[in-house]
PDB file of C-alpha atoms in Angstrom:
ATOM      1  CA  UNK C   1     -44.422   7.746  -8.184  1.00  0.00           C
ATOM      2  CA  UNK C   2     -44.422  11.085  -7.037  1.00  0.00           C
ATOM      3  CA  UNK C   3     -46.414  13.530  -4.782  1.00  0.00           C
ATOM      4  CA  UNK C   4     -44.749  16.573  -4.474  1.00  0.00           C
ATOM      5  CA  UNK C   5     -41.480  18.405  -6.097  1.00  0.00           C
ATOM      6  CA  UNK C   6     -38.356  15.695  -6.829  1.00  0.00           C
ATOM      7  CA  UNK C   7     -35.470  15.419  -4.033  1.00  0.00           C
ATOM      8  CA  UNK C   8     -32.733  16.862  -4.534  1.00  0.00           C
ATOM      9  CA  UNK C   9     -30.085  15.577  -1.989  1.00  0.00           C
ATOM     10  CA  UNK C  10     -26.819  16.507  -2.210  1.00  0.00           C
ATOM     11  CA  UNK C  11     -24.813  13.071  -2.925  1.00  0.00           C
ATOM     12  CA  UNK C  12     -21.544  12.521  -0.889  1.00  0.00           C
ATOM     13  CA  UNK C  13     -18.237  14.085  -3.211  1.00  0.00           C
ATOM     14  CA  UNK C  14     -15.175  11.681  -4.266  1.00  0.00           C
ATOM     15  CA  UNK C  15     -11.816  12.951  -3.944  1.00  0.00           C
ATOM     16  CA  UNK C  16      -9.248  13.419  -6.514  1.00  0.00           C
ATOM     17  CA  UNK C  17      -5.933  11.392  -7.765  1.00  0.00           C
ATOM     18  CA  UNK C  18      -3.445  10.032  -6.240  1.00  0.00           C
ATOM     19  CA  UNK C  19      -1.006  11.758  -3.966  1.00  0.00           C
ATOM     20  CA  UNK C  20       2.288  12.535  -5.946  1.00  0.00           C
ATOM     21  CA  UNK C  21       4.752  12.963  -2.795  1.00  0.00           C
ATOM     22  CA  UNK C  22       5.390  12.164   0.802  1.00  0.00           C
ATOM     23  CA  UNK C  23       3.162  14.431   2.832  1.00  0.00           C
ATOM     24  CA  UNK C  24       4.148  16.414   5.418  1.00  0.00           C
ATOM     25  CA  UNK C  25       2.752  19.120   7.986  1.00  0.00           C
ATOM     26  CA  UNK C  26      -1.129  20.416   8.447  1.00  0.00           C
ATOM     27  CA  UNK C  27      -0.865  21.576   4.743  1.00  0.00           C
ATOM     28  CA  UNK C  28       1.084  18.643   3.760  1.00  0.00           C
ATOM     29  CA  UNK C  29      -0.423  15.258   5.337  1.00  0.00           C
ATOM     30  CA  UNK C  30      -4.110  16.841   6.107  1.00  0.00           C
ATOM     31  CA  UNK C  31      -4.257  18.291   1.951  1.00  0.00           C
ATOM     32  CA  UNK C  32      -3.087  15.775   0.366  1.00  0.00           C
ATOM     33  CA  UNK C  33      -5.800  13.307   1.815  1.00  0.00           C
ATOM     34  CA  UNK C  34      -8.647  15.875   3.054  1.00  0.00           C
ATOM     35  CA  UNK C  35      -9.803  19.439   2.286  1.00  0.00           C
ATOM     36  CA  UNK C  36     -11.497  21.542   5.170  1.00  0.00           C
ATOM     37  CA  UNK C  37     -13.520  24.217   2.872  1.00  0.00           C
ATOM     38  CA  UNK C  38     -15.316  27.196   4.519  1.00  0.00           C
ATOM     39  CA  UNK C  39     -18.274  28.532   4.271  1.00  0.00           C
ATOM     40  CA  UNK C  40     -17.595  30.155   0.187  1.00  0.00           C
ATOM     41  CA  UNK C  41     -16.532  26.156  -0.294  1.00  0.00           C
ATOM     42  CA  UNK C  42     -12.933  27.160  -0.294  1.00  0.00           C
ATOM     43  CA  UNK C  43     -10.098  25.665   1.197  1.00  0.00           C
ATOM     44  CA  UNK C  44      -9.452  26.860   4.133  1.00  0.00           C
ATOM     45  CA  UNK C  45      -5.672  26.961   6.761  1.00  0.00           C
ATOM     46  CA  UNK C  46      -7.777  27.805   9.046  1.00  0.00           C
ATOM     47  CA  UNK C  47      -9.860  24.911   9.835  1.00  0.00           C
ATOM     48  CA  UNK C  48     -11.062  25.380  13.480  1.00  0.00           C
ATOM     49  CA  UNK C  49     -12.699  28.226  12.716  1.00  0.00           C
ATOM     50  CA  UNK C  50     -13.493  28.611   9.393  1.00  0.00           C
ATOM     51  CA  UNK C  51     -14.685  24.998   8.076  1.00  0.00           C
ATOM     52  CA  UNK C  52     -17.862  23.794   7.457  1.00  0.00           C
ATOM     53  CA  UNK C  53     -17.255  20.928   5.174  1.00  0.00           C
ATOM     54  CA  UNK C  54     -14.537  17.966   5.535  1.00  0.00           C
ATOM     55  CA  UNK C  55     -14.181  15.727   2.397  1.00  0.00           C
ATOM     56  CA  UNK C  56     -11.490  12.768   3.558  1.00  0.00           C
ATOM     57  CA  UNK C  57     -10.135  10.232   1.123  1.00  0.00           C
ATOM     58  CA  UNK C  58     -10.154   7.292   3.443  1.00  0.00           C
ATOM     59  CA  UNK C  59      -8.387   5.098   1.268  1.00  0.00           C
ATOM     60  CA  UNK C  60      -4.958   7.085   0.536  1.00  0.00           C
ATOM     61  CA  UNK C  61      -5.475   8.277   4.487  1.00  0.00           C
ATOM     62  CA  UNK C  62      -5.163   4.877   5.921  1.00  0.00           C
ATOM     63  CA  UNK C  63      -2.292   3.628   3.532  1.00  0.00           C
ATOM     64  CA  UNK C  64       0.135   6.526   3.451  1.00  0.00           C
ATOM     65  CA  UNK C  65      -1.058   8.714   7.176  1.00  0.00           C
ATOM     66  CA  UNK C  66       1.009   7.379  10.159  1.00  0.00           C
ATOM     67  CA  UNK C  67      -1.304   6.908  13.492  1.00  0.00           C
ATOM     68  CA  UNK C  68       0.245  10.084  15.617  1.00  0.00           C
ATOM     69  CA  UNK C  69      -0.785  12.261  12.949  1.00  0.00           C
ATOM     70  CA  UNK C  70      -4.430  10.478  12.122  1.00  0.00           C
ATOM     71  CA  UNK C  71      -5.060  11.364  15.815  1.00  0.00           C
ATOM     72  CA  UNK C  72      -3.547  14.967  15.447  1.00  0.00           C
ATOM     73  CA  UNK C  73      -5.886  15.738  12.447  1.00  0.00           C
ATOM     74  CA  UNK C  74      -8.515  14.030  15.064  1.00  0.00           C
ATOM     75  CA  UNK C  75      -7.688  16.564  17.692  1.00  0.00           C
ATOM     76  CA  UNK C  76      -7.974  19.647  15.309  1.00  0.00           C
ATOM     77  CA  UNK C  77     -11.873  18.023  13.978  1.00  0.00           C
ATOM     78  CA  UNK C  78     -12.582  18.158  17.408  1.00  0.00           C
ATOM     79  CA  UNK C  79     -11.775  22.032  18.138  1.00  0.00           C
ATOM     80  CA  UNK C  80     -13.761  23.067  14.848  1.00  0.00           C
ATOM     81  CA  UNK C  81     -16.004  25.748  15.656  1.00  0.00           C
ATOM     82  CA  UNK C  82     -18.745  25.489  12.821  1.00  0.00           C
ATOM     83  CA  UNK C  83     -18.107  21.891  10.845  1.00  0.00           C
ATOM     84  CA  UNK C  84     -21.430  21.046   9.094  1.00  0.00           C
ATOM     85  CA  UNK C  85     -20.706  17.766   7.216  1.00  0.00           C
ATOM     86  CA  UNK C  86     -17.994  15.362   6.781  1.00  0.00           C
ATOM     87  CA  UNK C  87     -18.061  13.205   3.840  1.00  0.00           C
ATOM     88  CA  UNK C  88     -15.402  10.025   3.094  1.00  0.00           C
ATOM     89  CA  UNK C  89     -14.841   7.927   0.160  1.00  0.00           C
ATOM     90  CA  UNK C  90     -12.868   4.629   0.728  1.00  0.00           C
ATOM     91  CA  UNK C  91     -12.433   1.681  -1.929  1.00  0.00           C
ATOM     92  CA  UNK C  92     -14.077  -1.543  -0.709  1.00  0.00           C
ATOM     93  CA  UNK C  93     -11.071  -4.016  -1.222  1.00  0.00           C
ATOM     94  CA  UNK C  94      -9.109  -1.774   2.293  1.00  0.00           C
ATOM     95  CA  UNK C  95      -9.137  -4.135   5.099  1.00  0.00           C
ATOM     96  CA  UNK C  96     -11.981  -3.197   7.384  1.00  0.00           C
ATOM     97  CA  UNK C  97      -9.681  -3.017  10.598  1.00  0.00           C
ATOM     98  CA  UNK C  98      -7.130  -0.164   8.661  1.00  0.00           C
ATOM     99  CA  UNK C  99     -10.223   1.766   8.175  1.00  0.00           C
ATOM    100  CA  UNK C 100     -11.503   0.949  11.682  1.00  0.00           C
ATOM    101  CA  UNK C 101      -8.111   2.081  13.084  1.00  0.00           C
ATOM    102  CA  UNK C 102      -8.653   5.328  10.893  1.00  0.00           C
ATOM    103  CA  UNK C 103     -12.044   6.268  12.445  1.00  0.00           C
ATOM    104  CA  UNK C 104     -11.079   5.304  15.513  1.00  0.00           C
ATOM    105  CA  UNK C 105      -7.866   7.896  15.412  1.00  0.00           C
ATOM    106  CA  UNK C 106     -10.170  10.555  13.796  1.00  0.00           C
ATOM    107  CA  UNK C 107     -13.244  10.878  15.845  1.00  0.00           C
ATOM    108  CA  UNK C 108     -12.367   8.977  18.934  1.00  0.00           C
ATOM    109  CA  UNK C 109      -9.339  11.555  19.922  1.00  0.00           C
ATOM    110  CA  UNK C 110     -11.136  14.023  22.125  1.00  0.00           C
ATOM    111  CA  UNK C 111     -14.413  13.032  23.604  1.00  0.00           C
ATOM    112  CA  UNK C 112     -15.850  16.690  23.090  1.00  0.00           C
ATOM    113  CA  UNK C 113     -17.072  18.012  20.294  1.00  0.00           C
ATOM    114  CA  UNK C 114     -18.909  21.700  19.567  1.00  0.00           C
ATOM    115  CA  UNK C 115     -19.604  22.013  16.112  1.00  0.00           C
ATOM    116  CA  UNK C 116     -23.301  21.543  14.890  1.00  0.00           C
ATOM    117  CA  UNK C 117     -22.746  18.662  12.464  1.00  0.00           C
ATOM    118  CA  UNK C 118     -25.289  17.828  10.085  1.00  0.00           C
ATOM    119  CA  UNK C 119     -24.063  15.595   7.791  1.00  0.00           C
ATOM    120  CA  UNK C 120     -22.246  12.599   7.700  1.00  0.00           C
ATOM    121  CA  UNK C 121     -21.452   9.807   5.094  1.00  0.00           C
ATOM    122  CA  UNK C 122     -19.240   7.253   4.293  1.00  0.00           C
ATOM    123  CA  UNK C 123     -19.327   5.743   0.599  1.00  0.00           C
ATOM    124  CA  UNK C 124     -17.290   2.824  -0.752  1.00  0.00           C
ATOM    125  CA  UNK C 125     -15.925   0.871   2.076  1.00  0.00           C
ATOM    126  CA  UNK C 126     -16.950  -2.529   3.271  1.00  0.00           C
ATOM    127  CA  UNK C 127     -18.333  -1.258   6.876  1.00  0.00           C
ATOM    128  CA  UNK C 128     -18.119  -4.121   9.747  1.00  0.00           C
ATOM    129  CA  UNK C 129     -19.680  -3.785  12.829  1.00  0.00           C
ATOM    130  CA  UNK C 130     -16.621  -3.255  14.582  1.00  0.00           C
ATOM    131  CA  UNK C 131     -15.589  -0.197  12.635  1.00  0.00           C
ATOM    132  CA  UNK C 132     -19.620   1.205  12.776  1.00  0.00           C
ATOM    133  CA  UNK C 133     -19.347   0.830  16.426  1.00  0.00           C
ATOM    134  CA  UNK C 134     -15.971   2.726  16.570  1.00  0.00           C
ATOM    135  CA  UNK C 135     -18.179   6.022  15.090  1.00  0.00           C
ATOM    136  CA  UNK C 136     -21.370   5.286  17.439  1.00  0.00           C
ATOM    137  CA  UNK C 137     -19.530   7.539  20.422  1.00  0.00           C
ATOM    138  CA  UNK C 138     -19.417  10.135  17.761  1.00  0.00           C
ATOM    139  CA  UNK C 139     -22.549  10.214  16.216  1.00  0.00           C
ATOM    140  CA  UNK C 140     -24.697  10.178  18.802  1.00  0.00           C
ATOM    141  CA  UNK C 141     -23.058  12.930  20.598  1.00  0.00           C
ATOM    142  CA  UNK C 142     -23.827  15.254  17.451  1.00  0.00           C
ATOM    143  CA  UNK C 143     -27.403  16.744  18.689  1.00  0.00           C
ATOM    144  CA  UNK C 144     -27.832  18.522  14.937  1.00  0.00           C
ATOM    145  CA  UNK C 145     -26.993  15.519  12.735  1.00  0.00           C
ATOM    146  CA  UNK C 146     -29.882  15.064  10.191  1.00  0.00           C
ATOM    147  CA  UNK C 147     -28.798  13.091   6.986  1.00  0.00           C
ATOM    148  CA  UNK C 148     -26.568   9.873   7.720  1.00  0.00           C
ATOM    149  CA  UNK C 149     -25.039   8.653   3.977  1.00  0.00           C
ATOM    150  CA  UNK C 150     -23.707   4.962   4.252  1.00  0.00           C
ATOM    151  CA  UNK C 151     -23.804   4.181   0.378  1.00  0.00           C
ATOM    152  CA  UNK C 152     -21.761   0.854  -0.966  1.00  0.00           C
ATOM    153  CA  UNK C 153     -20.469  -0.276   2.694  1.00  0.00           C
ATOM    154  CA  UNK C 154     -21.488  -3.540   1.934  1.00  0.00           C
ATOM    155  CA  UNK C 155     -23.830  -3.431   5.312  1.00  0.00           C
ATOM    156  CA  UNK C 156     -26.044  -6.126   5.751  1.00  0.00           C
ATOM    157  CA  UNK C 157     -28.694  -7.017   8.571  1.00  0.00           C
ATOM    158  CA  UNK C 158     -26.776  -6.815  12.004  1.00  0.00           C
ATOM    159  CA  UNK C 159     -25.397  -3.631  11.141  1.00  0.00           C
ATOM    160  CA  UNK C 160     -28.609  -2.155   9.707  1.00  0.00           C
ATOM    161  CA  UNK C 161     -30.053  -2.822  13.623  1.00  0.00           C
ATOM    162  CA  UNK C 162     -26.996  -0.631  14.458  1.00  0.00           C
ATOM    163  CA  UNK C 163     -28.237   2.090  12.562  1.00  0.00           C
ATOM    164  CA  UNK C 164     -31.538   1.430  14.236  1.00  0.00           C
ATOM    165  CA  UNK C 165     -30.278   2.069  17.690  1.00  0.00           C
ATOM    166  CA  UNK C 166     -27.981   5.490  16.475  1.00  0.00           C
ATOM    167  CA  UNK C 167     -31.392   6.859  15.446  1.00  0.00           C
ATOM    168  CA  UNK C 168     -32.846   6.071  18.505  1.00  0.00           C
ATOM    169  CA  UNK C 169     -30.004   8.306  20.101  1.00  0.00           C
ATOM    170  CA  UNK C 170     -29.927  11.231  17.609  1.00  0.00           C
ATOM    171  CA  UNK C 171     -32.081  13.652  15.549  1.00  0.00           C
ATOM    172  CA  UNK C 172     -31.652  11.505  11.927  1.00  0.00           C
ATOM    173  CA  UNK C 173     -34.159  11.959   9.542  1.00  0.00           C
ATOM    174  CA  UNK C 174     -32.239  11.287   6.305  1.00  0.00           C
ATOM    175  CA  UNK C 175     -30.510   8.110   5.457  1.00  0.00           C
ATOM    176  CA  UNK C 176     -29.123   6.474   2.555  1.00  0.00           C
ATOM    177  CA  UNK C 177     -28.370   2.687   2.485  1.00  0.00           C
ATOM    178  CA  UNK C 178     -27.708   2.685  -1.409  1.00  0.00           C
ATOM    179  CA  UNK C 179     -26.125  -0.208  -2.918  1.00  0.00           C
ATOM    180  CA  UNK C 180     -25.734  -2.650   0.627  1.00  0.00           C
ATOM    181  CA  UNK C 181     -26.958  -6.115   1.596  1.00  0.00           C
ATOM    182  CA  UNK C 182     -30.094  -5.480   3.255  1.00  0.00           C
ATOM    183  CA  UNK C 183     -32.842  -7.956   3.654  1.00  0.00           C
ATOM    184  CA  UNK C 184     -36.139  -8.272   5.627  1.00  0.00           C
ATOM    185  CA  UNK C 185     -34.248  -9.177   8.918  1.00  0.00           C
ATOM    186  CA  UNK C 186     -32.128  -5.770   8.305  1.00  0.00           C
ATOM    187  CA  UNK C 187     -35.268  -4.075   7.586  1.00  0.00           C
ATOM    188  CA  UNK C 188     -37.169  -5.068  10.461  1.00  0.00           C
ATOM    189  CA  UNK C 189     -34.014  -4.134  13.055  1.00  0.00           C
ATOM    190  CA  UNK C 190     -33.625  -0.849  11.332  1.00  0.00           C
ATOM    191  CA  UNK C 191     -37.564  -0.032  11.739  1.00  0.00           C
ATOM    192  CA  UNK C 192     -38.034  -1.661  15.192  1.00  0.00           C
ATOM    193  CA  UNK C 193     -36.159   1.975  16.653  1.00  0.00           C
ATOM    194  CA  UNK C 194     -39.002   4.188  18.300  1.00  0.00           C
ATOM    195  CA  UNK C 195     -36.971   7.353  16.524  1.00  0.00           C
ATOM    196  CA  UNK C 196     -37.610   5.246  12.906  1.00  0.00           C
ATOM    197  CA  UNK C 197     -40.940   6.590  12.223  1.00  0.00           C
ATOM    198  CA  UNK C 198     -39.432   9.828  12.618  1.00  0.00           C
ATOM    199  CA  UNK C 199     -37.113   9.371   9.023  1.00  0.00           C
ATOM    200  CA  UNK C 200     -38.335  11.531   6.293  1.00  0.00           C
ATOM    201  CA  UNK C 201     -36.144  10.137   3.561  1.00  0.00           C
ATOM    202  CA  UNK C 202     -34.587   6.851   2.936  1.00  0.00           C
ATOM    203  CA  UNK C 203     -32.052   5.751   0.373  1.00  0.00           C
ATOM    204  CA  UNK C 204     -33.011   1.639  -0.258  1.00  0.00           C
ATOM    205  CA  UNK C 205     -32.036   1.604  -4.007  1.00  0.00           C
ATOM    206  CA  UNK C 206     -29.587  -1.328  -5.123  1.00  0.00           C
ATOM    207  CA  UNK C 207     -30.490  -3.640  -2.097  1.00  0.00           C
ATOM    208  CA  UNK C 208     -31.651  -7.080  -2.706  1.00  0.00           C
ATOM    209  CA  UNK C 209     -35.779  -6.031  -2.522  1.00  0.00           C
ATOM    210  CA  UNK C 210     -38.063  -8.809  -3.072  1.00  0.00           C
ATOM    211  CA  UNK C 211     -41.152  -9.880  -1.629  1.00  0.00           C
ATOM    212  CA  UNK C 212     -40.449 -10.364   2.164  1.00  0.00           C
ATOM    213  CA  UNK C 213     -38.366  -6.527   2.305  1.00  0.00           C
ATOM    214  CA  UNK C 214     -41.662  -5.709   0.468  1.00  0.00           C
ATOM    215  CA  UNK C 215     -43.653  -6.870   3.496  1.00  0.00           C
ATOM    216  CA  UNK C 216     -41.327  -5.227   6.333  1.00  0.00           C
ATOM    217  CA  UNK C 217     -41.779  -1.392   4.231  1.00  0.00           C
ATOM    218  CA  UNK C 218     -45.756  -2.014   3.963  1.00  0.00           C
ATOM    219  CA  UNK C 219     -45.459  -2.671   7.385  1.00  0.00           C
ATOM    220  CA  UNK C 220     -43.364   0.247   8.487  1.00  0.00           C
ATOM    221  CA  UNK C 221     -45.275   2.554   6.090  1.00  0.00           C
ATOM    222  CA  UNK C 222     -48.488   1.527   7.802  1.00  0.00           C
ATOM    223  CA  UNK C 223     -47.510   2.472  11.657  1.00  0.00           C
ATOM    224  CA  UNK C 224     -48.757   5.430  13.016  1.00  0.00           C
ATOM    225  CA  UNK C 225     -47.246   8.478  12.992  1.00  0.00           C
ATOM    226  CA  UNK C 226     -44.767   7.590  10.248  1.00  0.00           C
ATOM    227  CA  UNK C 227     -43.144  10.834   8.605  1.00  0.00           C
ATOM    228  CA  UNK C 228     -41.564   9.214   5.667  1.00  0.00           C
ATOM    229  CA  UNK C 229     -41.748  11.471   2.896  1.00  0.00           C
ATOM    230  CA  UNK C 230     -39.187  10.149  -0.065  1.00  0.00           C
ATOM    231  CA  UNK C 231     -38.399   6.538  -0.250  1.00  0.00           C
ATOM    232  CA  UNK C 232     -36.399   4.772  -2.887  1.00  0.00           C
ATOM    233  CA  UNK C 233     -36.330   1.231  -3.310  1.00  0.00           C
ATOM    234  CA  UNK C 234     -34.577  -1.098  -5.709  1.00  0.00           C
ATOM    235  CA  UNK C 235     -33.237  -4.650  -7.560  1.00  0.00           C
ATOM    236  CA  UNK C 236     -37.072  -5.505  -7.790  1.00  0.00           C
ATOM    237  CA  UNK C 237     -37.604  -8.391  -9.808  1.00  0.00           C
ATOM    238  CA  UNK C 238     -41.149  -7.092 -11.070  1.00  0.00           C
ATOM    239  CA  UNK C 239     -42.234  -9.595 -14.267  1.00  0.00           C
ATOM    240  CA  UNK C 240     -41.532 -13.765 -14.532  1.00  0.00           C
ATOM    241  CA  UNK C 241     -41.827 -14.572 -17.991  1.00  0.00           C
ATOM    242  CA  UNK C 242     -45.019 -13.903 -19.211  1.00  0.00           C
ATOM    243  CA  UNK C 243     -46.801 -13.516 -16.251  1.00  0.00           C
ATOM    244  CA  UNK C 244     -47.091 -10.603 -13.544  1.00  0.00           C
ATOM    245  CA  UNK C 245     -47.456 -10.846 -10.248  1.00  0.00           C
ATOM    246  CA  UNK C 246     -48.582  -7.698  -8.663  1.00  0.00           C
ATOM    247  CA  UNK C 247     -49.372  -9.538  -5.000  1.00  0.00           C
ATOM    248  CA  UNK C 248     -45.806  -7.620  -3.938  1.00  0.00           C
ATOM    249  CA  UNK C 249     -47.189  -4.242  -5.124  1.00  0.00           C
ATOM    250  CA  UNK C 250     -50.675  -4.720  -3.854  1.00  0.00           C
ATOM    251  CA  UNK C 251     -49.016  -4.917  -0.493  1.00  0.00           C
ATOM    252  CA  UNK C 252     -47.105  -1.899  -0.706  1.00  0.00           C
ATOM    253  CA  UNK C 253     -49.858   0.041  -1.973  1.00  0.00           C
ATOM    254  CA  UNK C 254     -52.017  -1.201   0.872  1.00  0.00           C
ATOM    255  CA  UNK C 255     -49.757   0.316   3.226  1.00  0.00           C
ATOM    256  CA  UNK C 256     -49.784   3.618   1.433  1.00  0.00           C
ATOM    257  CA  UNK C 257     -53.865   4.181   1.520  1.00  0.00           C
ATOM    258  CA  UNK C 258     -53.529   4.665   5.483  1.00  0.00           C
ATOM    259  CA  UNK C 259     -50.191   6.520   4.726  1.00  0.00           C
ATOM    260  CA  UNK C 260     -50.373  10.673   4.543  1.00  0.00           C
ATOM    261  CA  UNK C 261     -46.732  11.353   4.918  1.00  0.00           C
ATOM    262  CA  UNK C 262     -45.533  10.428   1.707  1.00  0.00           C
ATOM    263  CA  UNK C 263     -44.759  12.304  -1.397  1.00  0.00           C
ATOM    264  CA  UNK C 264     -42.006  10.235  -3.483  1.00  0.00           C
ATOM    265  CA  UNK C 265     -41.968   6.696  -4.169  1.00  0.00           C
ATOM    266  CA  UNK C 266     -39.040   5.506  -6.294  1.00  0.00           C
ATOM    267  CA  UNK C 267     -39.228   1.751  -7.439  1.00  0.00           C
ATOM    268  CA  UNK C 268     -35.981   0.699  -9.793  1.00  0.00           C
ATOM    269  CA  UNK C 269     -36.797  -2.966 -10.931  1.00  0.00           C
ATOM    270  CA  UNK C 270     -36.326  -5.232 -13.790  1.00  0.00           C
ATOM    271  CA  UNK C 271     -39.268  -5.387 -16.315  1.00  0.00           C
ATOM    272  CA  UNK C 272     -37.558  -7.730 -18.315  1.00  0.00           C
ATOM    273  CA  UNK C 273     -36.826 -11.303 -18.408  1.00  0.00           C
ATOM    274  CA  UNK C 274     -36.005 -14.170 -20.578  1.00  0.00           C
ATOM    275  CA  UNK C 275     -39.440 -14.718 -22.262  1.00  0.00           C
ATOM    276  CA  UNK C 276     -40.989 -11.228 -21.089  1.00  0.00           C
ATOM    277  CA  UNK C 277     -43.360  -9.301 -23.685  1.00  0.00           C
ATOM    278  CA  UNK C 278     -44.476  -6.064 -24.450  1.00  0.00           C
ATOM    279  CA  UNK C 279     -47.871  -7.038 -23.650  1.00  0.00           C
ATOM    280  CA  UNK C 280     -46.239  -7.932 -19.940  1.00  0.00           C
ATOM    281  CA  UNK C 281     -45.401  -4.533 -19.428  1.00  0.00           C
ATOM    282  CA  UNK C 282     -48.466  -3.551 -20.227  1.00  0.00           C
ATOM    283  CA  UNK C 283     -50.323  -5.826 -17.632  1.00  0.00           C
ATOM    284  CA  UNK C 284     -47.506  -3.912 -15.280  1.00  0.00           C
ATOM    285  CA  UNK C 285     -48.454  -0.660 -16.435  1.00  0.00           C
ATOM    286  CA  UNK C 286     -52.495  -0.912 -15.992  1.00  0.00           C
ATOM    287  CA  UNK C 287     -51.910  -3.030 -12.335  1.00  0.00           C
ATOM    288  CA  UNK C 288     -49.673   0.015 -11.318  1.00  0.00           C
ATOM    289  CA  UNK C 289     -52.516   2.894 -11.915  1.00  0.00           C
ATOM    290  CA  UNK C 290     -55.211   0.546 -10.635  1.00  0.00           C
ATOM    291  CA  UNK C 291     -53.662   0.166  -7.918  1.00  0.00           C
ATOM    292  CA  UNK C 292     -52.512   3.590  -7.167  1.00  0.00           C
ATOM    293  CA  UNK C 293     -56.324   4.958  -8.587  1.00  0.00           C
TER     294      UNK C 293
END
């Protein structure tokens, strides 16, 4: 459901294959696992003052990357002059404290950093508290970061209140939580930040989303103030056999008649079940526009 022209977010970028060899040196360790690109989105030797992009391959970084020289390629991150986003790809099955040991090493080196970040992410690695809290220093010292990506990091509700209190600290107003464990508990921790009504986009596709999460976005839709514009949610069971139950979506649609901010809603769900008919999608069809009319 849509108010205004489609997003069009730049998802984080997954690396390539496999190193072949040993690495060795800044353009032997550092390119076989990241690439610093400047401003033309080429590689660049020069990374302190030419980058604006980091792409790390977390993964192949914590298994092959000896500790001195994670917290040498650290150092060098934290003398770049005009780094605008960092994006890093892991694989979910890496133990949680290599990774934590590789964040730690990376952006935990030098406690100063100038460049005006605005984009961070981390996609496909199970996220624990412990290694979230090793990037909190980090994050909240970045004054320009807008869009925080934490897609597939298997977060669930403790760590979506840790996110809560990072926005409270920084200027966020983009974040994608694609494909976590989420619930209403998560939800309500996440919104319960003074900065939260602040967000203008957020990524809730491929959580668990049934009727309690329902309740906590109503609610959080319905504060005043709120200047959420795009907001995706997902793995909505929507029809039970034969029958439809719209009391979930007459809730949310409550919440958006007092809402102005809004231009995109995004609902994934299943409108099919074992004994579901055509004429149920129907009844979902004409509940939808009567409640949005």
């Amino acid at each position: 459901i849509e108010r205004g022209p489609a997003r069009t977010d730049t998802k984080p970028v997954s690396m390539g294959g496999k190193p072949s060899k040993e690495p060795t040196g800044i353009n032997g360790v550092w390119s076989e696992f990241c690439t610093f690109e400047d401003e033309n989105e080429r590689p660049t030797k020069d990374p302190i003052h030419d980058a604006v992009s980091l792409r790390i391959d977390l993964y192949y970084l914590s298994t092959r990357v000896p500790t001195k020289s994670l917290r040498d390629m650290g150092s060098v991150i934290s003398r770049c002059k005009k780094l605008k986003s960092i994006r890093m790809i892991g694989h979910l099955f890496v133990r949680s404290n290599v990774i934590e040991d590789v964040l730690v090493s990376l952006f935990q080196a030098n406690g100063s950093y100038y460049f005006p970040l605005e984009h961070f992410s981390i996609c496909k690695y199970a996220l624990n508290a412990r290694g979230f809290e090793a990037i909190i220093p980090f994050l909240t010292s970045r004054g320009e970061l807008d869009c925080l990506y934490l897609e597939n990091c298997e977060i669930g509700d403790d760590l979506a209140g840790a996110i809560g209190v990072v926005l409270d600290q920084t200027c966020i107003d983009n974040i994608d939580l694609n494909g976590n464990q989420i619930s209403a508990r998560g939800l309500s921790n996440l919104f319960s930040g003074k900065n939260s009504i602040k967000l203008r986009s957020l990524n809730l596709q491929e959580n668990s989303i049934g009727k309690a999460e329902v309740d906590e976005i109503a609610r959080f839709l319905s504060k005043e103030g709120v200047a959420l514009q795009w907001i995706a949610i997902g793995k909505i069971r929507l029809i039970f056999g034969d029958y439809f139950d719209p009391d979930w979506m007459e809730v949310l649609f409550r919440s958006l008649k007092s809402n102005t901010s809004l231009k995109r809603l995004h609902i994934v769900g299943d409108i099919d079940r074992e004994g579901s008919t055509v004429e149920s999608v129907r009844q979902l069809t004409n509940a939808t526009m009567e409640l949005i009319c």
